[in-house]
Amino acid sequence: MANYYMQGGDGKEYGPVSAEQLRQWALEGRANAQTQVRPADGTEFVAFGMVAELTVPSSIPASRPVVNPQARIFTSAQSGEDTDASAQIKRFSAVVAAGSSWMKLLALTMFGLSVLLCFTIVGLLVAWLPLWQGINLWSAANLAKQAVYTGSEHDLLQALDKIRRSFTIGFFLIVVLGIFYLILTVVGMMMNGMGALSGLGGGSL
């Protein structure tokens, strides 16, 4: 039997180990059909499930199935062990978390805008929009950073959902403020026009 190297969830290579050892790792849930392996004398990685020699024998009792890596994310995070799935989630989360400082800065800006809008009667009606957007952005930043450490799919999905929601809120906020600005502009033009007409009428007398 050939020896193999296995690529772990942390991106490192482990081995060389025998095919029998790799099959044992599969039974323990440390490898799955998508795990990348390569022969000790080769350079190209292939999926574990594509190597006939690594196929788990059908004689293995049903009580010892290959553990689904998705189901092991939470327990792996607790034990400090990374599965391929949790490592991938951590990499995706790191991309989102890289912008967490900007998300929090934008959230603070939204909080400030919400306070400023409260100083006008009309603003009170829409002040909750930037406040809600700020809360979503702040929470998304925290969840993304948390997912980097836990590898939790739930945390990452929650972060992405809150970012999506903040974009939706931002769209409505822009529309509302745009309409408000347009109304003020029209009212201002009308008042200026009336003032101009009043001035002309006074001058003719």
PDB file of N, CA, C and O in Angstrom, residues 4 6 21 52 63 77 81 95 99 116 126 141-142 149 151 159 162 164 178 182 186:
ATOM      1  N   TYR A   4       0.453   8.289   2.019  1.00  0.00           N
ATOM      2  CA  TYR A   4      -0.188   9.506   1.540  1.00  0.00           C
ATOM      3  C   TYR A   4       0.042  10.672   2.499  1.00  0.00           C
ATOM      4  O   TYR A   4       0.309  10.482   3.689  1.00  0.00           O
ATOM      5  N   MET A   6      -2.050  14.101   3.771  1.00  0.00           N
ATOM      6  CA  MET A   6      -3.404  14.652   3.828  1.00  0.00           C
ATOM      7  C   MET A   6      -3.334  16.139   4.156  1.00  0.00           C
ATOM      8  O   MET A   6      -2.542  16.562   5.002  1.00  0.00           O
ATOM      9  N   GLN A  21      -4.260   4.060   7.787  1.00  0.00           N
ATOM     10  CA  GLN A  21      -4.379   5.142   8.770  1.00  0.00           C
ATOM     11  C   GLN A  21      -5.357   6.209   8.286  1.00  0.00           C
ATOM     12  O   GLN A  21      -6.142   6.750   9.068  1.00  0.00           O
ATOM     13  N   ALA A  52      -9.412   4.876  -4.892  1.00  0.00           N
ATOM     14  CA  ALA A  52     -10.040   3.581  -4.613  1.00  0.00           C
ATOM     15  C   ALA A  52      -9.437   2.910  -3.389  1.00  0.00           C
ATOM     16  O   ALA A  52     -10.146   2.273  -2.601  1.00  0.00           O
ATOM     17  N   SER A  63     -22.481   1.197  12.973  1.00  0.00           N
ATOM     18  CA  SER A  63     -22.373   2.051  14.155  1.00  0.00           C
ATOM     19  C   SER A  63     -21.159   2.956  14.102  1.00  0.00           C
ATOM     20  O   SER A  63     -20.980   3.805  14.963  1.00  0.00           O
ATOM     21  N   ALA A  77     -15.001  23.137  17.339  1.00  0.00           N
ATOM     22  CA  ALA A  77     -14.660  24.455  17.848  1.00  0.00           C
ATOM     23  C   ALA A  77     -14.407  24.389  19.345  1.00  0.00           C
ATOM     24  O   ALA A  77     -13.534  25.072  19.874  1.00  0.00           O
ATOM     25  N   GLU A  81     -10.157  21.519  17.539  1.00  0.00           N
ATOM     26  CA  GLU A  81      -9.816  20.788  16.321  1.00  0.00           C
ATOM     27  C   GLU A  81     -10.584  21.360  15.145  1.00  0.00           C
ATOM     28  O   GLU A  81     -11.778  21.602  15.231  1.00  0.00           O
ATOM     29  N   VAL A  95     -12.625  37.146   5.747  1.00  0.00           N
ATOM     30  CA  VAL A  95     -12.815  38.157   4.699  1.00  0.00           C
ATOM     31  C   VAL A  95     -13.819  39.204   5.164  1.00  0.00           C
ATOM     32  O   VAL A  95     -13.617  40.414   4.986  1.00  0.00           O
ATOM     33  N   GLY A  99     -13.349  43.758   7.348  1.00  0.00           N
ATOM     34  CA  GLY A  99     -14.006  45.064   7.225  1.00  0.00           C
ATOM     35  C   GLY A  99     -14.807  45.442   8.448  1.00  0.00           C
ATOM     36  O   GLY A  99     -15.620  46.376   8.393  1.00  0.00           O
ATOM     37  N   LEU A 116     -29.135  63.328  15.108  1.00  0.00           N
ATOM     38  CA  LEU A 116     -29.369  64.603  14.428  1.00  0.00           C
ATOM     39  C   LEU A 116     -30.790  64.703  13.880  1.00  0.00           C
ATOM     40  O   LEU A 116     -31.412  65.767  13.926  1.00  0.00           O
ATOM     41  N   VAL A 126     -38.223  59.247  10.839  1.00  0.00           N
ATOM     42  CA  VAL A 126     -37.300  58.348  10.129  1.00  0.00           C
ATOM     43  C   VAL A 126     -36.022  58.080  10.905  1.00  0.00           C
ATOM     44  O   VAL A 126     -35.147  57.366  10.422  1.00  0.00           O
ATOM     45  N   ALA A 141     -20.486  42.939  12.443  1.00  0.00           N
ATOM     46  CA  ALA A 141     -19.037  42.988  12.659  1.00  0.00           C
ATOM     47  C   ALA A 141     -18.620  42.054  13.785  1.00  0.00           C
ATOM     48  O   ALA A 141     -17.633  41.315  13.663  1.00  0.00           O
ATOM     49  N   ASN A 142     -19.374  42.054  14.869  1.00  0.00           N
ATOM     50  CA  ASN A 142     -19.052  41.182  16.002  1.00  0.00           C
ATOM     51  C   ASN A 142     -19.226  39.706  15.663  1.00  0.00           C
ATOM     52  O   ASN A 142     -18.406  38.857  16.042  1.00  0.00           O
ATOM     53  N   TYR A 149     -13.098  32.682  14.933  1.00  0.00           N
ATOM     54  CA  TYR A 149     -12.543  31.865  16.010  1.00  0.00           C
ATOM     55  C   TYR A 149     -13.314  30.563  16.223  1.00  0.00           C
ATOM     56  O   TYR A 149     -12.729  29.544  16.581  1.00  0.00           O
ATOM     57  N   GLY A 151     -15.503  29.073  13.851  1.00  0.00           N
ATOM     58  CA  GLY A 151     -15.777  28.290  12.652  1.00  0.00           C
ATOM     59  C   GLY A 151     -17.247  27.934  12.548  1.00  0.00           C
ATOM     60  O   GLY A 151     -17.615  26.984  11.862  1.00  0.00           O
ATOM     61  N   ALA A 159     -24.116  36.952  10.355  1.00  0.00           N
ATOM     62  CA  ALA A 159     -23.385  38.175  10.006  1.00  0.00           C
ATOM     63  C   ALA A 159     -23.750  38.632   8.592  1.00  0.00           C
ATOM     64  O   ALA A 159     -24.014  39.817   8.356  1.00  0.00           O
ATOM     65  N   LYS A 162     -27.281  40.080   8.430  1.00  0.00           N
ATOM     66  CA  LYS A 162     -27.378  41.429   8.996  1.00  0.00           C
ATOM     67  C   LYS A 162     -26.775  42.462   8.047  1.00  0.00           C
ATOM     68  O   LYS A 162     -27.255  43.594   7.955  1.00  0.00           O
ATOM     69  N   ARG A 164     -26.794  42.111   4.764  1.00  0.00           N
ATOM     70  CA  ARG A 164     -27.831  42.235   3.731  1.00  0.00           C
ATOM     71  C   ARG A 164     -28.946  43.156   4.205  1.00  0.00           C
ATOM     72  O   ARG A 164     -29.406  44.032   3.459  1.00  0.00           O
ATOM     73  N   GLY A 178     -33.949  61.434   0.396  1.00  0.00           N
ATOM     74  CA  GLY A 178     -34.022  62.092  -0.905  1.00  0.00           C
ATOM     75  C   GLY A 178     -35.359  62.774  -1.118  1.00  0.00           C
ATOM     76  O   GLY A 178     -35.423  63.915  -1.605  1.00  0.00           O
ATOM     77  N   LEU A 182     -36.048  66.747  -1.437  1.00  0.00           N
ATOM     78  CA  LEU A 182     -36.778  67.272  -2.593  1.00  0.00           C
ATOM     79  C   LEU A 182     -37.942  68.156  -2.142  1.00  0.00           C
ATOM     80  O   LEU A 182     -38.177  69.224  -2.716  1.00  0.00           O
ATOM     81  N   VAL A 186     -38.400  72.121  -2.992  1.00  0.00           N
ATOM     82  CA  VAL A 186     -39.595  72.666  -3.647  1.00  0.00           C
ATOM     83  C   VAL A 186     -40.231  73.744  -2.779  1.00  0.00           C
ATOM     84  O   VAL A 186     -40.612  74.825  -3.267  1.00  0.00           O
TER      85      VAL A 186
END
